[in-house]
Tab-separated table of C-alpha atoms in Angstrom:
chain	number	residue	atom	x	y	z
A	990	MET	CA	89.504	114.232	91.539
A	991	ARG	CA	91.738	111.040	91.234
A	992	ILE	CA	90.479	108.543	93.787
A	993	SER	CA	91.729	105.205	94.277
A	994	LEU	CA	89.623	102.558	96.180
A	995	VAL	CA	91.156	99.652	98.132
A	996	ARG	CA	89.549	96.217	99.031
A	997	PRO	CA	92.436	94.851	101.477
A	998	SER	CA	93.409	91.262	101.313
A	999	SER	CA	91.679	88.738	103.301
A	1000	LEU	CA	92.952	87.453	106.807
A	1001	LEU	CA	92.662	83.635	107.389
A	1002	THR	CA	94.140	81.259	109.832
A	1003	ALA	CA	96.826	79.001	108.494
A	1004	GLY	CA	94.512	76.193	109.115
A	1005	GLN	CA	91.373	77.417	107.372
A	1006	ILE	CA	90.066	74.978	104.924
A	1007	SER	CA	86.866	77.201	103.627
A	1008	LEU	CA	86.799	80.000	101.681
A	1009	SER	CA	84.283	82.748	100.411
A	1010	ILE	CA	85.412	84.701	97.684
A	1011	THR	CA	82.752	87.387	96.792
A	1012	PRO	CA	83.093	90.535	94.583
A	1013	PRO	CA	83.410	93.610	96.686
A	1014	LEU	CA	80.218	95.231	96.080
A	1015	GLY	CA	80.429	98.144	98.628
A	1016	LEU	CA	83.346	99.268	96.553
A	1017	ALA	CA	81.713	98.745	93.513
A	1018	TYR	CA	78.884	100.960	94.942
A	1019	VAL	CA	80.858	103.751	96.233
A	1020	ALA	CA	82.835	103.895	92.634
A	1021	SER	CA	79.780	104.361	90.832
A	1022	SER	CA	78.546	107.176	92.711
A	1023	LEU	CA	81.956	108.757	92.289
A	1024	ILE	CA	81.971	108.262	88.649
A	1025	GLY	CA	78.671	109.674	88.321
A	1026	ALA	CA	79.742	112.770	89.863
A	1027	GLY	CA	82.565	113.004	87.587
A	1028	HIS	CA	85.709	111.737	89.434
A	1029	GLN	CA	88.434	109.442	87.940
A	1030	VAL	CA	88.133	105.946	90.054
A	1031	GLN	CA	90.643	103.228	90.443
A	1032	ALA	CA	89.728	100.073	92.364
A	1033	VAL	CA	92.086	97.984	93.846
A	1034	ASP	CA	90.779	94.648	94.815
A	1035	ALA	CA	93.690	92.874	96.814
A	1036	VAL	CA	91.751	89.378	96.780
A	1037	GLY	CA	90.516	89.568	93.323
A	1038	GLU	CA	93.773	90.525	91.746
A	1039	ASN	CA	95.330	87.304	93.080
A	1040	VAL	CA	92.997	85.188	94.096
A	1041	THR	CA	94.935	82.011	94.156
A	1042	GLN	CA	97.634	83.321	96.368
A	1043	PHE	CA	98.019	82.854	100.159
A	1044	ALA	CA	100.797	84.408	102.015
A	1045	PRO	CA	102.023	83.865	105.270
A	1046	HIS	CA	101.446	86.600	108.083
A	1047	LYS	CA	102.329	87.345	111.402
A	1048	GLY	CA	103.030	83.407	112.041
A	1049	VAL	CA	99.792	81.756	112.248
A	1050	PHE	CA	97.688	83.724	109.720
A	1051	MET	CA	97.742	84.040	105.905
A	1052	LEU	CA	96.974	86.898	103.938
A	1053	HIS	CA	94.721	85.801	100.761
A	1054	GLY	CA	95.285	87.964	97.605
A	1055	LEU	CA	98.057	90.656	97.193
A	1056	ARG	CA	100.782	91.097	99.950
A	1057	LEU	CA	100.396	94.360	101.510
A	1058	GLU	CA	103.300	95.944	99.566
A	1059	GLU	CA	101.942	94.747	96.395
A	1060	THR	CA	98.410	96.283	97.129
A	1061	VAL	CA	100.392	99.536	97.730
A	1062	ASP	CA	102.225	99.202	94.436
A	1063	ARG	CA	98.852	99.021	92.449
A	1064	ILE	CA	97.715	102.656	94.017
A	1065	ASP	CA	97.815	105.226	91.675
A	1066	PRO	CA	100.683	107.592	92.812
A	1067	GLY	CA	98.512	110.549	91.853
A	1068	ALA	CA	95.734	109.603	93.803
A	1069	GLU	CA	94.157	112.907	95.664
A	1070	LEU	CA	91.868	110.454	97.911
A	1071	ILE	CA	92.024	106.909	98.913
A	1072	GLY	CA	89.080	105.098	100.168
A	1073	ILE	CA	89.777	101.678	102.185
A	1074	SER	CA	87.205	99.059	102.833
A	1075	THR	CA	87.230	97.224	105.959
A	1076	MET	CA	84.718	94.734	106.720
A	1077	PHE	CA	85.405	92.415	109.480
A	1078	SER	CA	87.169	93.597	112.716
A	1079	HIS	CA	89.382	90.367	112.625
A	1080	GLU	CA	91.168	91.908	109.813
A	1081	TRP	CA	91.517	95.552	111.317
A	1082	PRO	CA	95.033	94.856	112.236
A	1083	HIS	CA	96.620	94.174	109.023
A	1084	THR	CA	94.290	96.872	107.209
A	1085	ARG	CA	96.022	99.112	109.694
A	1086	GLU	CA	99.242	98.068	108.789
A	1087	LEU	CA	98.438	98.588	104.943
A	1088	ILE	CA	96.838	101.967	105.956
A	1089	ARG	CA	100.250	102.833	107.529
A	1090	LEU	CA	102.269	101.696	104.219
A	1091	ILE	CA	99.853	103.723	101.960
A	1092	ARG	CA	100.614	106.808	104.207
A	1093	ARG	CA	104.373	106.567	104.106
A	1094	ARG	CA	103.916	106.138	100.050
A	1095	LEU	CA	101.259	108.798	99.737
A	1096	PRO	CA	101.681	111.248	102.591
A	1097	HIS	CA	99.333	113.894	101.297
A	1098	ALA	CA	96.515	111.877	100.003
A	1099	PRO	CA	93.764	111.698	102.727
A	1100	ILE	CA	92.641	108.293	103.855
A	1101	ILE	CA	89.012	107.484	104.251
A	1102	VAL	CA	87.881	104.384	105.762
A	1103	GLY	CA	84.576	102.745	105.266
A	1104	GLY	CA	82.747	99.129	105.994
A	1105	GLU	CA	81.006	97.669	108.770
A	1106	HIS	CA	84.117	98.108	111.046
A	1107	ALA	CA	84.480	101.495	110.277
A	1108	THR	CA	80.765	102.179	110.998
A	1109	ALA	CA	80.655	100.190	114.248
A	1110	LEU	CA	84.249	101.526	115.584
A	1111	ALA	CA	85.102	105.220	113.925
A	1112	GLU	CA	86.049	106.669	116.985
A	1113	PHE	CA	88.453	103.792	117.893
A	1114	ILE	CA	89.915	103.899	114.296
A	1115	LEU	CA	90.683	107.828	114.542
A	1116	GLU	CA	92.134	107.584	118.112
A	1117	THR	CA	94.348	104.674	117.426
A	1118	THR	CA	95.273	105.195	113.754
A	1119	PRO	CA	96.475	108.669	113.002
A	1120	GLU	CA	97.043	108.069	109.439
A	1121	VAL	CA	93.229	107.785	108.707
A	1122	ASP	CA	91.682	111.317	108.164
A	1123	ALA	CA	87.889	110.197	108.187
A	1124	CYS	CA	85.650	107.364	108.573
A	1125	ALA	CA	82.675	106.967	106.371
A	1126	LEU	CA	79.747	105.900	108.401
A	1127	GLY	CA	76.792	103.548	107.036
A	1128	GLU	CA	76.451	104.054	103.214
A	1129	GLY	CA	79.512	104.782	101.692
A	1130	GLU	CA	78.213	106.096	98.320
A	1131	GLU	CA	76.535	108.958	99.989
A	1132	SER	CA	78.946	109.824	102.609
A	1133	ILE	CA	82.058	109.771	100.087
A	1134	LEU	CA	80.225	112.183	97.752
A	1135	ALA	CA	79.865	114.586	100.781
A	1136	PHE	CA	83.726	114.098	101.605
A	1137	THR	CA	84.916	114.780	98.188
A	1138	GLU	CA	82.789	117.939	97.987
A	1139	ALA	CA	84.277	118.964	101.476
A	1140	LEU	CA	87.958	118.316	99.662
A	1141	SER	CA	87.292	120.022	96.761
A	1142	ALA	CA	85.853	123.269	98.722
């Protein structure tokens, strides 16, 4: 199965002066599990792919990394599954916007959301974002394999 994993850009306040740039370790763990199971995996790290870009977003915010459309443009158009990492609840509104753009571009690819926000608020995500097909709770490297097996069956 062809799978695209996405780490969205970070959301900052326009006046924020400190920044923590960290590698997307959760995405790496999930990718490793999928590759080990024989899947083709693409990772789109919207922060890492343009670490020097800060783009205005919704007035008082800045997106650190790729703009939403740039992130969607990097996703494999042949992806059969898309995984989105969402760690922080304050970033959910722009992540939801990204998910909606992805759904428009790839209407048939299931979208699964994982990370701390998804684990804490899965019911909220599924009720308010119909573009999301499933949420991975807890350790994503385990649940993503179960999800891909269910899709394959």
